[in-house]
Amino acid sequence: MFFFFHLLSAATFLFRMAEAAAMPPLNPYQPTTGSSHSQQHCQNPLQRREWRTLSTDEKQDYIEAVQCFQSKPAINPTIKASKSRFDEFQSYHISIADSVHFVGQFLPWHRLFLKYYEDALRNECGYTGAHPYWDWTLDSESDEDFVNSPIWDPDTGFGGDGVPGTYTLPPYGNDSRIRPDEFVGCVQDGPFADYTLSLGPGKLVTNHCLVRGFNSTAARIYLTASQVANTTSQNSFEEFRIQLEGGSQTPDRKLHDSGHTSVGGDMSNFYSSPGDPIFYLHHANLDRIWWFWQNLKPAHMYDVSGRSSAIAASPPNVTLEFPLLMGNLGKTVPIRDVIDIHSDENCYTYI
Ligand SMILES: *[C@@H]1O[C@H](CO)[C@@H](O)[C@H](O)[C@H]1NC(C)=O
Ligand SMILES: *[C@@H]1O[C@H](CO)[C@@H](O)[C@H](O)[C@H]1NC(C)=O
Ligand SMILES: *[C@@H]1O[C@H](CO)[C@@H](O)[C@H](O)[C@H]1NC(C)=O
Ligand SMILES: *[C@@H]1O[C@H](CO)[C@@H](O)[C@H](O)[C@H]1NC(C)=O
Ligand SMILES: [Cu+2]
């Protein structure tokens, strides 16, 4: 039995190696194994992988876990109209969005939010894998590449573009940051075609379909390997986080905002974006890029900086002790506790 198991895993390993050799490198900016001091602890990290390297069964397991999460009743959501546990995570993001974007805690906060989502899928919905990520640089060479990405596959992905004419925005004020051109229509294929969102768009509370409106131009210009290289070549966390996040901090779009706008619809909205399950795979990729940058130089690993509020007049800057608020989703912890993904408490990695 034991021998058989080892034989099997050796075969799987060899197969993976062969597969890796045949494929273009998925992660040109992957840190060399062993370069990080932090690999001393946490013996068996969950291995977060790119969506298309998951087997069909593994993809199905992930999608089914998300559907399970969408069917579990909300427990104690910040916005009472939330129906499911899935909505409950979206609800907290809507409530706290103004405090966790364009600030120093942007990356740490989203790292923890994603970790709690991964934990919840595993603890509440029987998911046994690691959270996958979406490396959009693999889909950004042409408009066709983006639209035909395996990530949008109706059977082994998240469904495709919104269908024009199937969704009408309700009346909205400018406080919801809704850009109407990006709300093209309902996603009518794939595993989430029948899910009714209870929150959004923006800060509105409406029942609606999952809306998208692909913008492959945004992907082609901004979601490229050279944009990633530019971002990771920044020397300080301050330059790195701004170059990665974009938004109102930069004149043009960056990796973070382009991942949102290239998908459009709910995903494009500042508040309600976690209503599209792809949100979590996009943020896993951003987290991976941060982790890569952290490992480039010893001085990067614990480097954090940036204003702690985008609204206050002269807010203090964040430090490692800055608290990451998670409301009812999980414990509030300081940035220090999320900074090393190989710590015993975090114990996951990107491959
Ligand atoms: C939103 O609308 C209000 C009232 O019409 C206006 O005063 C405000 O400047 C607008 N804000 C933005 C960001 O456009
Ligand atoms: C698509 O993205 C491009 C590049 O960011 C932008 O110029 C264009 O306005 C966007 N189109 C829509 C419909 O939002
Ligand atoms: C690359 O990064 C620099 C900041 O160091 C920025 O000014 C420049 O616009 C970036 N280039 C591109 C193509 O985004
Ligand atoms: C925050 O950091 C910036 C840039 O490093 C610095 O200019 C600013 O004075 C700091 N703000 C406070 C309140 O310490
Ligand atoms: Cu966010």
Coordinates of C-alpha atoms and ligand atoms in Angstrom, one line a residue:
M1 CA 0.0 0.0 0.0
F2 CA 2.7 2.4 1.1
F3 CA 4.9 1.4 -1.8
F4 CA 2.0 1.8 -4.2
F5 CA 1.3 5.3 -2.9
H6 CA 4.9 6.3 -3.4
L7 CA 5.0 4.9 -6.9
L8 CA 1.9 6.8 -7.7
S9 CA 3.1 10.1 -6.4
A10 CA 6.5 9.5 -8.1
A11 CA 4.6 9.0 -11.4
T12 CA 2.5 12.1 -10.8
F13 CA 5.6 14.0 -10.1
L14 CA 7.4 12.8 -13.2
F15 CA 4.2 13.6 -15.2
R16 CA 4.2 17.1 -13.8
M17 CA 7.8 17.6 -14.7
A18 CA 7.3 16.4 -18.2
E19 CA 4.2 18.6 -18.5
A20 CA 6.2 21.6 -17.1
A21 CA 9.0 20.9 -19.6
A22 CA 6.6 20.9 -22.5
M23 CA 4.8 24.1 -21.5
P24 CA 6.0 27.7 -21.7
P25 CA 7.1 28.8 -18.3
L26 CA 4.0 29.8 -16.4
N27 CA 5.8 31.8 -13.8
P28 CA 8.8 33.6 -15.2
Y29 CA 9.1 35.5 -12.0
Q30 CA 8.9 32.5 -9.6
P31 CA 11.4 32.8 -6.8
T32 CA 14.1 30.1 -6.8
T33 CA 13.3 27.4 -4.3
G34 CA 15.2 27.7 -1.1
S35 CA 15.9 31.4 -1.5
S36 CA 13.5 32.4 1.3
H37 CA 14.5 32.1 4.9
S38 CA 10.9 31.4 5.8
Q39 CA 10.9 28.0 4.1
Q40 CA 12.4 26.6 7.3
H41 CA 9.0 26.2 9.0
C42 CA 5.6 25.1 7.7
Q43 CA 6.4 21.7 6.3
N44 CA 3.5 21.1 4.0
P45 CA 2.2 24.4 2.7
L46 CA -1.0 24.4 0.6
Q47 CA 0.2 24.9 -2.9
R48 CA -1.8 27.5 -4.7
R49 CA -1.6 26.9 -8.5
E50 CA -2.7 28.6 -11.7
W51 CA -6.2 27.6 -12.7
R52 CA -5.2 25.9 -15.9
T53 CA -2.7 23.6 -14.2
L54 CA -5.6 22.0 -12.1
S55 CA -6.9 18.7 -13.4
T56 CA -10.6 18.7 -14.5
D57 CA -11.5 17.0 -11.2
E58 CA -9.6 19.6 -9.2
K59 CA -11.4 22.4 -11.1
Q60 CA -14.7 20.7 -10.5
D61 CA -13.9 20.4 -6.8
Y62 CA -13.2 24.1 -6.5
I63 CA -16.3 25.2 -8.4
E64 CA -18.5 22.9 -6.4
A65 CA -17.0 24.4 -3.2
V66 CA -17.9 27.9 -4.3
Q67 CA -21.4 26.7 -5.3
C68 CA -21.7 25.1 -1.8
F69 CA -20.6 28.4 -0.2
Q70 CA -23.3 30.2 -2.3
S71 CA -25.9 27.8 -0.9
K72 CA -25.0 28.2 2.8
P73 CA -27.0 30.8 4.7
A74 CA -25.3 34.0 5.8
I75 CA -24.4 33.9 9.5
N76 CA -24.0 37.5 10.6
P77 CA -23.4 39.8 7.6
T78 CA -22.6 43.5 7.7
I79 CA -25.4 44.0 5.1
K80 CA -28.5 42.2 6.2
A81 CA -29.7 41.5 2.7
S82 CA -26.9 39.0 2.3
K83 CA -28.4 35.6 1.7
S84 CA -25.4 33.3 1.5
R85 CA -22.0 32.9 3.1
F86 CA -20.6 33.9 -0.3
D87 CA -22.7 37.1 -0.1
E88 CA -21.4 37.6 3.4
F89 CA -17.8 38.0 2.2
Q90 CA -19.0 40.3 -0.5
S91 CA -21.0 42.3 2.1
Y92 CA -17.9 42.9 4.2
H93 CA -15.9 44.0 1.2
I94 CA -18.6 46.5 0.3
S95 CA -18.7 47.8 3.8
I96 CA -15.0 48.3 4.2
A97 CA -13.8 49.1 0.6
D98 CA -13.2 52.8 1.3
S99 CA -10.8 51.8 4.1
V100 CA -8.7 49.1 2.3
H101 CA -8.0 50.5 -1.2
F102 CA -5.4 53.1 -2.2
V103 CA -3.7 52.7 1.2
G104 CA -0.7 50.8 2.7
Q105 CA -2.9 48.0 4.0
F106 CA -4.4 47.2 0.5
L107 CA -2.2 44.1 -0.2
P108 CA -2.1 42.7 3.4
W109 CA -5.9 43.2 3.8
H110 CA -6.7 41.4 0.6
R111 CA -4.2 38.6 1.5
L112 CA -6.1 38.0 4.7
F113 CA -9.5 38.3 3.1
L114 CA -8.5 35.6 0.6
K115 CA -7.1 33.4 3.3
Y116 CA -10.4 33.5 5.2
Y117 CA -12.2 32.7 2.0
E118 CA -9.9 29.8 1.4
D119 CA -10.3 28.6 5.0
A120 CA -14.1 28.9 4.7
L121 CA -14.3 26.8 1.5
R122 CA -12.2 24.2 3.2
N123 CA -13.9 24.2 6.6
E124 CA -17.5 24.7 5.5
C125 CA -17.6 23.2 2.1
G126 CA -15.3 20.3 2.2
Y127 CA -12.8 21.7 -0.3
T128 CA -9.4 20.0 0.2
G129 CA -7.3 21.9 -2.4
A130 CA -5.5 25.2 -2.2
H131 CA -7.0 28.4 -3.6
P132 CA -6.2 28.7 -7.3
Y133 CA -5.0 31.9 -9.0
W134 CA -5.5 33.4 -12.4
D135 CA -2.4 34.4 -14.2
W136 CA -3.9 36.8 -16.7
T137 CA -0.6 37.4 -18.5
L138 CA -1.3 34.0 -20.2
D139 CA -4.5 35.5 -21.7
S140 CA -3.4 39.0 -22.6
E141 CA -1.5 38.6 -25.9
S142 CA -4.6 39.2 -28.1
D143 CA -8.3 39.9 -27.8
E144 CA -8.9 36.3 -28.9
D145 CA -6.7 34.9 -26.2
F146 CA -8.6 36.8 -23.6
V147 CA -12.1 35.9 -24.8
N148 CA -11.1 32.3 -25.4
S149 CA -9.2 31.8 -22.1
P150 CA -9.9 28.4 -20.4
I151 CA -10.8 30.4 -17.3
W152 CA -14.1 31.3 -19.0
D153 CA -14.9 27.7 -20.0
P154 CA -18.6 26.9 -19.2
D155 CA -17.7 23.3 -18.0
T156 CA -14.2 23.7 -16.5
G157 CA -14.2 27.4 -15.7
F158 CA -16.2 30.4 -14.5
G159 CA -18.5 30.9 -17.6
G160 CA -18.0 33.6 -20.2
D161 CA -18.9 37.2 -21.1
G162 CA -22.1 38.9 -20.2
V163 CA -24.8 38.7 -23.0
P164 CA -25.7 42.2 -24.3
G165 CA -29.3 43.3 -23.6
T166 CA -29.9 40.9 -20.7
Y167 CA -29.3 43.3 -17.8
T168 CA -30.5 46.8 -17.1
L169 CA -28.8 48.8 -14.4
P170 CA -31.1 50.2 -11.7
P171 CA -31.0 53.9 -11.0
Y172 CA -27.7 54.6 -9.2
G173 CA -26.0 57.6 -7.7
N174 CA -22.3 58.4 -8.2
D175 CA -21.4 57.0 -4.7
S176 CA -21.5 53.5 -6.0
R177 CA -18.8 54.1 -8.6
I178 CA -20.7 52.3 -11.3
R179 CA -19.4 52.7 -14.8
P180 CA -22.4 51.8 -17.0
D181 CA -20.4 50.8 -20.1
E182 CA -18.9 47.9 -18.1
F183 CA -22.3 46.4 -17.3
V184 CA -22.9 44.6 -20.6
G185 CA -25.2 41.7 -19.5
C186 CA -25.8 38.6 -17.6
V187 CA -23.4 35.6 -17.7
Q188 CA -25.6 33.0 -19.2
D189 CA -23.3 30.0 -19.3
G190 CA -21.2 28.1 -16.8
P191 CA -21.6 27.3 -13.1
F192 CA -22.8 30.7 -11.9
A193 CA -25.4 31.5 -14.6
D194 CA -28.2 30.7 -12.2
Y195 CA -26.8 32.4 -9.1
T196 CA -28.7 35.4 -7.9
L197 CA -26.5 38.0 -6.3
S198 CA -28.3 39.8 -3.4
L199 CA -25.9 42.8 -3.1
G200 CA -24.6 45.3 -5.6
P201 CA -23.9 46.6 -8.1
G202 CA -21.8 49.1 -6.0
K203 CA -23.5 49.9 -2.7
L204 CA -26.9 49.2 -4.1
V205 CA -28.9 46.2 -2.7
T206 CA -30.5 44.5 -5.6
N207 CA -31.2 40.9 -6.7
H208 CA -29.4 40.5 -10.0
C209 CA -27.6 38.0 -12.2
L210 CA -23.8 37.9 -12.3
V211 CA -23.0 40.7 -14.8
R212 CA -19.9 41.0 -17.0
G213 CA -18.6 43.0 -19.9
F214 CA -15.2 41.8 -21.1
N215 CA -12.7 44.5 -22.1
S216 CA -9.9 42.7 -23.7
T217 CA -8.2 45.9 -24.7
A218 CA -7.6 46.6 -21.0
A219 CA -6.1 43.1 -20.7
R220 CA -3.9 43.5 -23.8
I221 CA -2.4 46.8 -22.6
Y222 CA -2.1 46.3 -18.9
L223 CA -2.2 42.6 -17.9
T224 CA 1.1 41.7 -19.6
A225 CA 4.3 40.1 -18.4
S226 CA 6.2 43.4 -19.1
Q227 CA 3.8 45.3 -16.8
V228 CA 4.4 42.7 -14.1
A229 CA 8.1 43.0 -14.6
N230 CA 7.9 46.8 -14.3
T231 CA 5.9 46.4 -11.1
T232 CA 8.2 43.9 -9.5
S233 CA 11.3 46.0 -10.4
Q234 CA 10.1 48.7 -7.9
N235 CA 12.6 49.1 -5.1
S236 CA 10.4 50.1 -2.2
F237 CA 7.0 48.8 -1.0
E238 CA 5.7 52.3 -1.5
E239 CA 6.5 52.3 -5.2
F240 CA 5.6 48.7 -5.6
R241 CA 2.1 48.9 -4.0
I242 CA 1.1 52.0 -6.0
Q243 CA 2.4 50.6 -9.2
L244 CA 0.5 47.3 -8.6
E245 CA -2.8 48.8 -7.4
G246 CA -3.3 51.9 -9.6
G247 CA -6.7 53.4 -9.2
S248 CA -6.8 57.1 -8.2
Q249 CA -3.1 56.8 -7.2
T250 CA -1.7 56.7 -10.8
P251 CA -2.7 58.4 -14.1
D252 CA -3.1 55.1 -16.0
R253 CA -4.4 51.7 -15.1
K254 CA -2.3 49.1 -13.3
L255 CA -2.4 45.3 -12.7
H256 CA -5.0 45.4 -10.0
D257 CA -7.6 47.7 -11.6
S258 CA -7.1 46.2 -15.0
G259 CA -7.9 42.7 -13.8
H260 CA -11.2 44.2 -12.5
T261 CA -12.1 46.2 -15.6
S262 CA -11.1 43.6 -18.1
V263 CA -13.8 41.3 -16.7
G264 CA -16.3 44.2 -16.2
G265 CA -19.8 44.1 -14.6
D266 CA -19.8 43.3 -10.9
M267 CA -16.0 42.5 -11.0
S268 CA -15.3 46.0 -12.2
N269 CA -17.0 47.7 -9.3
F270 CA -14.9 49.1 -6.4
Y271 CA -17.4 47.9 -3.8
S272 CA -19.2 44.8 -5.0
S273 CA -16.4 43.1 -7.0
P274 CA -16.3 39.9 -4.8
G275 CA -19.8 39.1 -6.2
D276 CA -17.9 37.6 -9.2
P277 CA -16.1 34.4 -8.0
I278 CA -13.2 35.3 -10.3
F279 CA -12.4 38.1 -7.9
Y280 CA -10.6 35.6 -5.6
L281 CA -8.4 34.2 -8.3
H282 CA -7.4 37.7 -9.5
H283 CA -6.5 38.7 -5.9
A284 CA -4.6 35.4 -5.5
N285 CA -2.5 36.4 -8.5
L286 CA -1.8 39.8 -7.1
D287 CA -0.9 38.2 -3.8
R288 CA 1.5 35.9 -5.6
I289 CA 3.2 38.9 -7.3
W290 CA 3.6 40.6 -3.9
W291 CA 5.1 37.3 -2.5
F292 CA 7.5 37.2 -5.5
W293 CA 8.5 40.8 -4.8
Q294 CA 9.0 40.1 -1.1
N295 CA 11.4 37.3 -1.9
L296 CA 13.5 39.4 -4.4
K297 CA 15.6 41.0 -1.7
P298 CA 15.8 40.4 2.1
A299 CA 14.8 44.0 2.7
H300 CA 11.5 43.5 0.9
M301 CA 10.1 40.7 3.1
Y302 CA 8.9 42.9 5.9
D303 CA 8.7 46.2 4.1
V304 CA 5.3 47.9 4.5
S305 CA 4.4 51.5 4.1
G306 CA 1.7 53.9 2.9
R307 CA -1.0 56.0 4.3
S308 CA -3.6 54.1 6.4
S309 CA -6.5 56.1 5.1
A310 CA -7.3 57.5 1.6
I311 CA -9.9 59.9 3.2
A312 CA -8.4 61.4 6.4
A313 CA -6.4 64.6 6.1
S314 CA -3.1 63.4 7.4
P315 CA -3.4 59.8 8.4
P316 CA -0.6 57.8 10.1
N317 CA 1.3 55.4 7.9
V318 CA 0.9 51.7 8.3
T319 CA 3.4 49.6 10.2
L320 CA 3.6 45.9 10.8
E321 CA 1.4 46.4 13.8
F322 CA -1.5 47.9 11.8
P323 CA -4.7 45.9 12.4
L324 CA -6.4 44.2 9.5
L325 CA -10.2 44.4 10.3
M326 CA -12.2 41.4 9.2
G327 CA -15.5 42.0 11.1
N328 CA -17.4 38.7 11.5
L329 CA -15.4 36.9 8.8
G330 CA -12.5 36.1 11.2
K331 CA -10.0 37.4 13.6
T332 CA -8.5 40.9 13.3
V333 CA -4.7 40.4 13.1
P334 CA -1.8 42.8 12.6
I335 CA -0.1 43.0 9.2
R336 CA 2.9 41.3 10.8
D337 CA 0.8 38.0 11.0
V338 CA 0.1 37.9 7.3
I339 CA 3.5 39.1 5.9
D340 CA 5.1 35.6 5.8
I341 CA 2.9 33.2 3.9
H342 CA 5.2 30.3 4.9
S343 CA 4.7 30.9 8.6
D344 CA 3.1 28.1 10.6
E345 CA -0.2 30.0 10.8
N346 CA -0.4 30.8 7.1
C347 CA 1.4 27.9 5.6
Y348 CA 0.6 28.2 1.9
T349 CA 2.7 28.9 -1.2
Y350 CA 2.5 29.7 -4.9
I351 CA 3.7 27.3 -7.5
Ligands
LIG1 C1 -21.5 63.1 -6.9 O1 -22.7 63.9 -7.0 C2 -22.8 65.0 -6.2 C3 -24.1 65.6 -6.3 O2 -24.6 65.6 -7.7 C4 -21.6 66.0 -6.5 O3 -21.7 67.1 -5.6 C5 -20.3 65.2 -6.3 O4 -19.2 66.1 -6.7 C6 -20.3 64.0 -7.2 N1 -19.1 63.2 -6.8 C7 -18.3 62.7 -7.8 C8 -17.1 61.9 -7.3 O5 -18.5 62.8 -9.0
LIG2 C1 -11.7 49.3 -22.2 O1 -10.4 49.6 -21.7 C2 -9.7 50.6 -22.4 C3 -8.3 50.6 -21.9 O2 -8.3 50.8 -20.5 C4 -10.5 51.9 -22.2 O3 -9.8 52.9 -22.9 C5 -11.9 51.7 -22.8 O4 -12.6 52.9 -22.5 C6 -12.6 50.5 -22.1 N1 -13.9 50.3 -22.7 C7 -15.0 50.2 -22.0 C8 -16.2 49.9 -22.8 O5 -15.0 50.4 -20.8
LIG3 C1 7.2 51.5 -15.0 O1 7.4 52.0 -13.7 C2 7.7 53.4 -13.6 C3 7.9 53.7 -12.2 O2 9.1 53.3 -11.8 C4 6.5 54.2 -14.2 O3 6.8 55.5 -14.1 C5 6.3 53.7 -15.6 O4 5.1 54.4 -16.1 C6 6.1 52.2 -15.7 N1 6.0 51.8 -17.1 C7 4.9 51.3 -17.6 C8 4.9 50.8 -19.0 O5 3.9 51.1 -16.9
LIG4 C1 4.1 58.7 5.6 O1 5.1 58.3 4.7 C2 5.3 59.3 3.7 C3 6.3 58.7 2.7 O2 7.2 57.8 3.2 C4 5.9 60.5 4.4 O3 6.2 61.5 3.5 C5 4.9 61.0 5.4 O4 5.4 62.1 6.1 C6 4.5 60.0 6.4 N1 3.3 60.4 7.1 C7 3.3 60.4 8.5 C8 2.0 60.9 9.1 O5 4.2 59.9 9.1
CU5 CU -10.8 45.0 -2.8

